[in-house]
Amino acid sequence: MQGRQTKVKVSLNGVDITSDLTGDTLSLTFNDSAEENADNVDFQIQNREKKWLKGWFPEKRDTFSAQIIAEDGTIDCGTFLLDDVGMFGRPLTVSIKGVAKPSDQDFSETKHNQTWEQATLQDIAATIASRAGIALEYDAKENPTIQFQTQEGKTDQDFLQELAAKHGITMKLYNKKLVLYEMEELEQKGAVRTLRESDLISWDAKTTLLDTSYSGVSAQYINTDGETMTYTYNGGGKKAPKIYNLEEQMDSLAWHKRWPRQNIGNSIGGKPPFPVR
């Protein structure tokens, strides 16, 4: 932001190395994902003394944490597992990239076979979090009981993410924690901060003038009383919506409310038929 001083506090494997990087930090890019995609960072550092080619060269499963400190507040980016280290020259620079996931790679790489019966979503998440060696933060009002569910040939990450989404709950990893929350509840909260155009260094925007895409979706499911329930998402536009009829098995209202936001692309080859909002 213009006219404002911003500093970066950095730790490597829990050790503060901010003073060691004085004058060397080129940039820190932090991507905070609301759902599904893991948070990630890209840290660019000058390497004139070649210390990142020698004793400072990172090792597998090293962790990296960062805080962005501005005049009006601090953003805690969290802790990341080092994923990629790049060396460039000249001038000599190093790029450190990290992703928010447990150092125990079993969470995202090892496929498990397990049957869950009469367990709440929070109980299942707690078991998986414990298996990955991370804490669980369950911040959803709903905590559905899973009557029967088989985890067959799926990683803990994929299984829990799909199961949570089925019940309208979002999963993400942040700062050595597995977080489950409801997106609708989050969106109803007030803005943490408002950025005006004059606050930004650069920005871009675009729109499509030809209205040829779908603007809504309709889905049905049968509840436990045998009643057929219908949910329609019209995109909130002023014009009459062009509705896509979703042919997908639904178990609850929470599940198919979730589809227009996140999963509809999966049902038609990965390309959403209307702008996802």
mmCIF file of C-alpha atoms in Angstrom:
data_model
loop_
_atom_site.group_PDB
_atom_site.id
_atom_site.type_symbol
_atom_site.label_atom_id
_atom_site.label_comp_id
_atom_site.label_asym_id
_atom_site.label_seq_id
_atom_site.Cartn_x
_atom_site.Cartn_y
_atom_site.Cartn_z
ATOM 1 C CA MET A 1 0.000 0.000 0.000
ATOM 2 C CA GLN A 2 1.181 3.486 -0.779
ATOM 3 C CA GLY A 3 2.721 5.586 1.962
ATOM 4 C CA ARG A 4 2.756 2.761 4.498
ATOM 5 C CA GLN A 5 5.676 0.830 5.914
ATOM 6 C CA THR A 6 5.372 -2.932 5.995
ATOM 7 C CA LYS A 7 7.773 -5.353 7.659
ATOM 8 C CA VAL A 8 8.053 -9.120 7.557
ATOM 9 C CA LYS A 9 8.850 -11.338 10.545
ATOM 10 C CA VAL A 10 10.181 -14.747 9.549
ATOM 11 C CA SER A 11 10.981 -17.955 11.415
ATOM 12 C CA LEU A 12 12.648 -21.108 10.130
ATOM 13 C CA ASN A 13 11.924 -24.283 12.115
ATOM 14 C CA GLY A 14 10.638 -22.100 14.944
ATOM 15 C CA VAL A 15 13.768 -19.908 15.129
ATOM 16 C CA ASP A 16 13.338 -16.192 14.406
ATOM 17 C CA ILE A 17 15.675 -15.292 11.512
ATOM 18 C CA THR A 18 14.274 -11.824 10.820
ATOM 19 C CA SER A 19 17.475 -10.028 11.860
ATOM 20 C CA ASP A 20 19.567 -12.371 9.708
ATOM 21 C CA LEU A 21 17.531 -11.314 6.673
ATOM 22 C CA THR A 22 17.797 -7.565 7.248
ATOM 23 C CA GLY A 23 18.277 -5.923 3.865
ATOM 24 C CA ASP A 24 17.924 -9.253 2.024
ATOM 25 C CA THR A 25 14.140 -9.609 1.794
ATOM 26 C CA LEU A 26 12.857 -8.831 -1.698
ATOM 27 C CA SER A 27 9.212 -9.867 -1.424
ATOM 28 C CA LEU A 28 6.737 -12.087 0.389
ATOM 29 C CA THR A 29 3.605 -13.263 -1.399
ATOM 30 C CA PHE A 30 0.923 -14.852 0.787
ATOM 31 C CA ASN A 31 -2.117 -16.584 -0.723
ATOM 32 C CA ASP A 32 -4.928 -17.138 1.801
ATOM 33 C CA SER A 33 -7.380 -19.690 0.428
ATOM 34 C CA ALA A 34 -10.937 -19.672 1.766
ATOM 35 C CA GLU A 35 -11.492 -23.334 0.967
ATOM 36 C CA GLU A 36 -10.001 -26.437 -0.641
ATOM 37 C CA ASN A 37 -6.693 -25.029 -1.927
ATOM 38 C CA ALA A 38 -3.983 -24.881 0.714
ATOM 39 C CA ASP A 39 -2.615 -21.528 1.874
ATOM 40 C CA ASN A 40 0.825 -20.900 0.410
ATOM 41 C CA VAL A 41 3.704 -18.434 0.506
ATOM 42 C CA ASP A 42 6.450 -17.426 -1.901
ATOM 43 C CA PHE A 43 9.416 -15.695 -0.225
ATOM 44 C CA GLN A 44 12.073 -14.028 -2.421
ATOM 45 C CA ILE A 45 15.459 -13.322 -0.775
ATOM 46 C CA GLN A 46 18.785 -11.868 -1.911
ATOM 47 C CA ASN A 47 21.571 -14.451 -1.742
ATOM 48 C CA ARG A 48 24.647 -12.327 -2.376
ATOM 49 C CA GLU A 49 26.632 -14.040 0.382
ATOM 50 C CA LYS A 50 25.591 -17.485 -0.933
ATOM 51 C CA LYS A 51 24.596 -18.648 2.564
ATOM 52 C CA TRP A 52 21.436 -20.279 1.137
ATOM 53 C CA LEU A 53 23.733 -22.378 -1.073
ATOM 54 C CA LYS A 54 25.715 -23.519 1.980
ATOM 55 C CA GLY A 55 24.702 -23.948 5.626
ATOM 56 C CA TRP A 56 21.280 -22.321 5.246
ATOM 57 C CA PHE A 57 20.065 -24.602 2.480
ATOM 58 C CA PRO A 58 16.690 -25.998 3.668
ATOM 59 C CA GLU A 59 16.088 -29.676 4.300
ATOM 60 C CA LYS A 60 13.070 -31.875 3.748
ATOM 61 C CA ARG A 61 10.234 -31.193 6.228
ATOM 62 C CA ASP A 62 11.664 -27.848 7.343
ATOM 63 C CA THR A 63 8.961 -25.379 8.313
ATOM 64 C CA PHE A 64 8.650 -21.683 7.591
ATOM 65 C CA SER A 65 6.387 -19.136 9.284
ATOM 66 C CA ALA A 66 5.808 -15.477 8.562
ATOM 67 C CA GLN A 67 3.987 -12.423 9.826
ATOM 68 C CA ILE A 68 3.301 -9.297 7.767
ATOM 69 C CA ILE A 69 3.489 -6.305 10.103
ATOM 70 C CA ALA A 70 1.896 -3.058 8.888
ATOM 71 C CA GLU A 71 1.200 0.217 10.680
ATOM 72 C CA ASP A 72 -2.453 -0.678 11.132
ATOM 73 C CA GLY A 73 -2.164 -4.346 12.073
ATOM 74 C CA THR A 74 -0.416 -7.687 11.726
ATOM 75 C CA ILE A 75 -1.310 -10.563 9.427
ATOM 76 C CA ASP A 76 -0.216 -13.934 10.772
ATOM 77 C CA CYS A 77 0.337 -15.991 7.627
ATOM 78 C CA GLY A 78 0.829 -19.161 9.673
ATOM 79 C CA THR A 79 3.319 -21.996 9.426
ATOM 80 C CA PHE A 80 4.150 -23.732 6.155
ATOM 81 C CA LEU A 81 5.947 -26.875 5.109
ATOM 82 C CA LEU A 82 8.747 -26.005 2.694
ATOM 83 C CA ASP A 83 7.689 -27.280 -0.695
ATOM 84 C CA ASP A 84 10.075 -25.811 -3.244
ATOM 85 C CA VAL A 85 13.407 -23.969 -3.091
ATOM 86 C CA GLY A 86 14.723 -22.207 -6.187
ATOM 87 C CA MET A 87 18.086 -20.524 -6.828
ATOM 88 C CA PHE A 88 18.523 -17.798 -9.428
ATOM 89 C CA GLY A 89 21.243 -15.487 -10.687
ATOM 90 C CA ARG A 90 22.436 -12.931 -11.362
ATOM 91 C CA PRO A 91 21.796 -11.173 -9.025
ATOM 92 C CA LEU A 92 21.864 -14.188 -6.745
ATOM 93 C CA THR A 93 18.427 -14.786 -5.233
ATOM 94 C CA VAL A 94 16.571 -17.645 -3.577
ATOM 95 C CA SER A 95 12.858 -18.409 -3.753
ATOM 96 C CA ILE A 96 11.291 -20.342 -0.862
ATOM 97 C CA LYS A 97 7.784 -21.679 -1.373
ATOM 98 C CA GLY A 98 5.700 -23.330 1.296
ATOM 99 C CA VAL A 99 2.245 -24.860 1.660
ATOM 100 C CA ALA A 100 0.030 -25.134 4.727
ATOM 101 C CA LYS A 101 -0.075 -28.849 5.414
ATOM 102 C CA PRO A 102 1.216 -31.202 8.127
ATOM 103 C CA SER A 103 4.843 -32.285 8.067
ATOM 104 C CA ASP A 104 3.457 -35.817 8.322
ATOM 105 C CA GLN A 105 2.847 -36.489 4.626
ATOM 106 C CA ASP A 106 0.573 -39.410 5.511
ATOM 107 C CA PHE A 107 -2.312 -36.871 5.666
ATOM 108 C CA SER A 108 -2.186 -35.996 1.977
ATOM 109 C CA GLU A 109 -0.377 -38.948 0.399
ATOM 110 C CA THR A 110 -1.234 -42.224 2.157
ATOM 111 C CA LYS A 111 -4.523 -43.879 1.185
ATOM 112 C CA HIS A 112 -6.533 -45.453 3.998
ATOM 113 C CA ASN A 113 -9.349 -47.975 4.252
ATOM 114 C CA GLN A 114 -11.595 -47.412 7.224
ATOM 115 C CA THR A 115 -15.283 -47.706 8.113
ATOM 116 C CA TRP A 116 -16.982 -45.045 10.217
ATOM 117 C CA GLU A 117 -20.266 -45.752 12.007
ATOM 118 C CA GLN A 118 -22.361 -43.555 14.308
ATOM 119 C CA ALA A 119 -19.612 -40.926 14.437
ATOM 120 C CA THR A 120 -20.054 -37.176 14.256
ATOM 121 C CA LEU A 121 -18.161 -35.162 11.665
ATOM 122 C CA GLN A 122 -16.208 -33.535 14.492
ATOM 123 C CA ASP A 123 -15.220 -36.960 15.889
ATOM 124 C CA ILE A 124 -13.984 -38.092 12.480
ATOM 125 C CA ALA A 125 -12.075 -34.836 11.990
ATOM 126 C CA ALA A 126 -10.524 -35.165 15.447
ATOM 127 C CA THR A 127 -9.291 -38.687 14.663
ATOM 128 C CA ILE A 128 -7.799 -37.565 11.359
ATOM 129 C CA ALA A 129 -6.199 -34.461 12.895
ATOM 130 C CA SER A 130 -4.649 -36.585 15.643
ATOM 131 C CA ARG A 131 -3.323 -39.007 13.041
ATOM 132 C CA ALA A 132 -1.664 -36.076 11.224
ATOM 133 C CA GLY A 133 -0.252 -34.611 14.431
ATOM 134 C CA ILE A 134 -2.124 -31.314 14.180
ATOM 135 C CA ALA A 135 -4.821 -29.578 16.220
ATOM 136 C CA LEU A 136 -8.501 -29.451 15.252
ATOM 137 C CA GLU A 137 -10.539 -26.242 15.263
ATOM 138 C CA TYR A 138 -14.201 -27.106 14.689
ATOM 139 C CA ASP A 139 -16.002 -23.803 14.154
ATOM 140 C CA ALA A 140 -19.270 -24.987 12.576
ATOM 141 C CA LYS A 141 -22.695 -24.840 14.221
ATOM 142 C CA GLU A 142 -23.744 -28.080 12.570
ATOM 143 C CA ASN A 143 -22.132 -31.344 13.645
ATOM 144 C CA PRO A 144 -23.899 -34.080 11.671
ATOM 145 C CA THR A 145 -23.817 -37.709 12.804
ATOM 146 C CA ILE A 146 -22.504 -40.022 10.106
ATOM 147 C CA GLN A 147 -24.523 -43.236 10.249
ATOM 148 C CA PHE A 148 -22.188 -45.204 7.988
ATOM 149 C CA GLN A 149 -19.327 -44.091 5.769
ATOM 150 C CA THR A 150 -16.485 -46.014 4.173
ATOM 151 C CA GLN A 151 -13.102 -44.423 3.552
ATOM 152 C CA GLU A 152 -11.911 -46.666 0.772
ATOM 153 C CA GLY A 153 -8.592 -46.013 -0.932
ATOM 154 C CA LYS A 154 -8.593 -42.290 -0.111
ATOM 155 C CA THR A 155 -6.164 -40.060 1.715
ATOM 156 C CA ASP A 156 -7.362 -38.482 4.960
ATOM 157 C CA GLN A 157 -7.260 -35.067 3.298
ATOM 158 C CA ASP A 158 -9.440 -36.043 0.330
ATOM 159 C CA PHE A 159 -11.848 -38.128 2.401
ATOM 160 C CA LEU A 160 -12.496 -35.494 5.070
ATOM 161 C CA GLN A 161 -12.719 -32.670 2.560
ATOM 162 C CA GLU A 162 -15.361 -34.525 0.538
ATOM 163 C CA LEU A 163 -17.284 -35.610 3.637
ATOM 164 C CA ALA A 164 -17.339 -32.091 5.085
ATOM 165 C CA ALA A 165 -18.428 -30.551 1.767
ATOM 166 C CA LYS A 166 -21.255 -33.093 1.548
ATOM 167 C CA HIS A 167 -22.684 -31.555 4.719
ATOM 168 C CA GLY A 168 -22.087 -27.934 3.747
ATOM 169 C CA ILE A 169 -18.935 -27.468 5.819
ATOM 170 C CA THR A 170 -15.621 -26.095 4.569
ATOM 171 C CA MET A 171 -12.250 -27.578 5.466
ATOM 172 C CA LYS A 172 -8.884 -25.867 5.307
ATOM 173 C CA LEU A 173 -5.439 -26.079 6.875
ATOM 174 C CA TYR A 174 -4.051 -23.082 8.739
ATOM 175 C CA ASN A 175 -1.073 -22.675 11.048
ATOM 176 C CA LYS A 176 -0.693 -26.344 12.033
ATOM 177 C CA LYS A 177 -4.444 -26.662 12.524
ATOM 178 C CA LEU A 178 -7.227 -28.473 10.705
ATOM 179 C CA VAL A 179 -10.103 -25.990 10.525
ATOM 180 C CA LEU A 180 -13.736 -26.822 9.728
ATOM 181 C CA TYR A 181 -16.261 -24.002 9.396
ATOM 182 C CA GLU A 182 -19.425 -22.920 7.578
ATOM 183 C CA MET A 183 -18.867 -20.552 4.653
ATOM 184 C CA GLU A 184 -22.318 -18.978 4.926
ATOM 185 C CA GLU A 185 -21.693 -18.091 8.573
ATOM 186 C CA LEU A 186 -18.353 -16.532 7.660
ATOM 187 C CA GLU A 187 -19.886 -14.451 4.863
ATOM 188 C CA GLN A 188 -22.517 -13.039 7.232
ATOM 189 C CA LYS A 189 -19.850 -11.556 9.469
ATOM 190 C CA GLY A 190 -18.851 -7.937 8.980
ATOM 191 C CA ALA A 191 -15.825 -6.861 6.970
ATOM 192 C CA VAL A 192 -12.551 -6.937 8.862
ATOM 193 C CA ARG A 193 -11.208 -4.115 6.733
ATOM 194 C CA THR A 194 -12.247 -2.059 3.705
ATOM 195 C CA LEU A 195 -9.720 -1.294 0.974
ATOM 196 C CA ARG A 196 -10.362 1.651 -1.344
ATOM 197 C CA GLU A 197 -8.999 2.021 -4.849
ATOM 198 C CA SER A 198 -6.599 4.715 -3.654
ATOM 199 C CA ASP A 199 -5.114 2.256 -1.111
ATOM 200 C CA LEU A 200 -3.916 -0.137 -3.806
ATOM 201 C CA ILE A 201 -0.691 -0.110 -5.793
ATOM 202 C CA SER A 202 -2.266 -1.925 -8.731
ATOM 203 C CA TRP A 203 -5.461 -3.787 -9.632
ATOM 204 C CA ASP A 204 -7.416 -5.061 -12.619
ATOM 205 C CA ALA A 205 -11.005 -6.054 -13.352
ATOM 206 C CA LYS A 206 -12.985 -7.426 -16.267
ATOM 207 C CA THR A 207 -16.502 -8.498 -17.171
ATOM 208 C CA THR A 208 -18.238 -10.393 -19.964
ATOM 209 C CA LEU A 209 -20.861 -8.419 -21.890
ATOM 210 C CA LEU A 210 -22.330 -11.369 -23.795
ATOM 211 C CA ASP A 211 -24.702 -13.177 -21.411
ATOM 212 C CA THR A 212 -24.521 -16.781 -22.687
ATOM 213 C CA SER A 213 -23.805 -18.724 -19.489
ATOM 214 C CA TYR A 214 -26.015 -20.207 -16.816
ATOM 215 C CA SER A 215 -26.719 -17.958 -13.837
ATOM 216 C CA GLY A 216 -28.365 -20.477 -11.529
ATOM 217 C CA VAL A 217 -28.798 -24.121 -10.612
ATOM 218 C CA SER A 218 -31.654 -26.284 -9.359
ATOM 219 C CA ALA A 219 -31.358 -29.552 -7.415
ATOM 220 C CA GLN A 220 -33.691 -31.952 -5.621
ATOM 221 C CA TYR A 221 -33.414 -34.475 -2.813
ATOM 222 C CA ILE A 222 -35.794 -36.674 -0.821
ATOM 223 C CA ASN A 223 -35.716 -36.167 2.951
ATOM 224 C CA THR A 224 -36.181 -38.825 5.625
ATOM 225 C CA ASP A 225 -39.979 -38.284 5.575
ATOM 226 C CA GLY A 226 -40.129 -39.102 1.872
ATOM 227 C CA GLU A 227 -40.783 -35.512 0.835
ATOM 228 C CA THR A 228 -39.148 -34.160 -2.323
ATOM 229 C CA MET A 229 -37.221 -31.002 -1.496
ATOM 230 C CA THR A 230 -36.085 -28.548 -4.177
ATOM 231 C CA TYR A 231 -33.411 -25.904 -3.914
ATOM 232 C CA THR A 232 -32.740 -23.246 -6.546
ATOM 233 C CA TYR A 233 -29.793 -20.874 -6.626
ATOM 234 C CA ASN A 234 -30.420 -17.995 -9.055
ATOM 235 C CA GLY A 235 -27.149 -16.127 -8.703
ATOM 236 C CA GLY A 236 -28.743 -13.020 -7.235
ATOM 237 C CA GLY A 237 -28.871 -11.178 -10.573
ATOM 238 C CA LYS A 238 -31.585 -8.748 -11.683
ATOM 239 C CA LYS A 239 -32.372 -10.582 -14.930
ATOM 240 C CA ALA A 240 -34.401 -13.781 -15.165
ATOM 241 C CA PRO A 241 -31.886 -16.545 -14.446
ATOM 242 C CA LYS A 242 -30.935 -19.281 -16.859
ATOM 243 C CA ILE A 243 -31.166 -22.371 -14.631
ATOM 244 C CA TYR A 244 -29.043 -25.508 -14.898
ATOM 245 C CA ASN A 245 -30.827 -28.639 -13.600
ATOM 246 C CA LEU A 246 -28.253 -30.614 -11.652
ATOM 247 C CA GLU A 247 -28.555 -34.385 -11.964
ATOM 248 C CA GLU A 248 -26.625 -35.416 -8.881
ATOM 249 C CA GLN A 249 -27.654 -37.448 -5.843
ATOM 250 C CA MET A 250 -28.150 -35.199 -2.831
ATOM 251 C CA ASP A 251 -28.550 -36.196 0.806
ATOM 252 C CA SER A 252 -29.448 -32.896 2.419
ATOM 253 C CA LEU A 253 -30.232 -29.239 1.855
ATOM 254 C CA ALA A 254 -26.786 -28.272 3.167
ATOM 255 C CA TRP A 255 -25.106 -30.457 0.573
ATOM 256 C CA HIS A 256 -26.776 -29.103 -2.526
ATOM 257 C CA LYS A 257 -26.580 -25.534 -1.259
ATOM 258 C CA ARG A 258 -22.856 -26.202 -1.360
ATOM 259 C CA TRP A 259 -22.789 -27.369 -4.972
ATOM 260 C CA PRO A 260 -23.416 -24.039 -6.745
ATOM 261 C CA ARG A 261 -20.493 -22.531 -4.879
ATOM 262 C CA GLN A 262 -17.897 -25.208 -5.175
ATOM 263 C CA ASN A 263 -18.641 -28.548 -6.758
ATOM 264 C CA ILE A 264 -20.869 -28.031 -9.768
ATOM 265 C CA GLY A 265 -17.902 -27.992 -12.126
ATOM 266 C CA ASN A 266 -17.129 -31.593 -11.195
ATOM 267 C CA SER A 267 -20.492 -32.767 -12.510
ATOM 268 C CA ILE A 268 -19.951 -31.514 -16.056
ATOM 269 C CA GLY A 269 -16.310 -32.215 -16.734
ATOM 270 C CA GLY A 270 -14.745 -29.554 -14.515
ATOM 271 C CA LYS A 271 -16.202 -26.440 -16.190
ATOM 272 C CA PRO A 272 -18.933 -24.583 -14.284
ATOM 273 C CA PRO A 273 -21.954 -23.812 -16.506
ATOM 274 C CA PHE A 274 -22.443 -20.430 -14.833
ATOM 275 C CA PRO A 275 -20.377 -17.883 -12.902
ATOM 276 C CA VAL A 276 -19.773 -19.340 -9.416
ATOM 277 C CA ARG A 277 -20.376 -16.748 -6.723
#
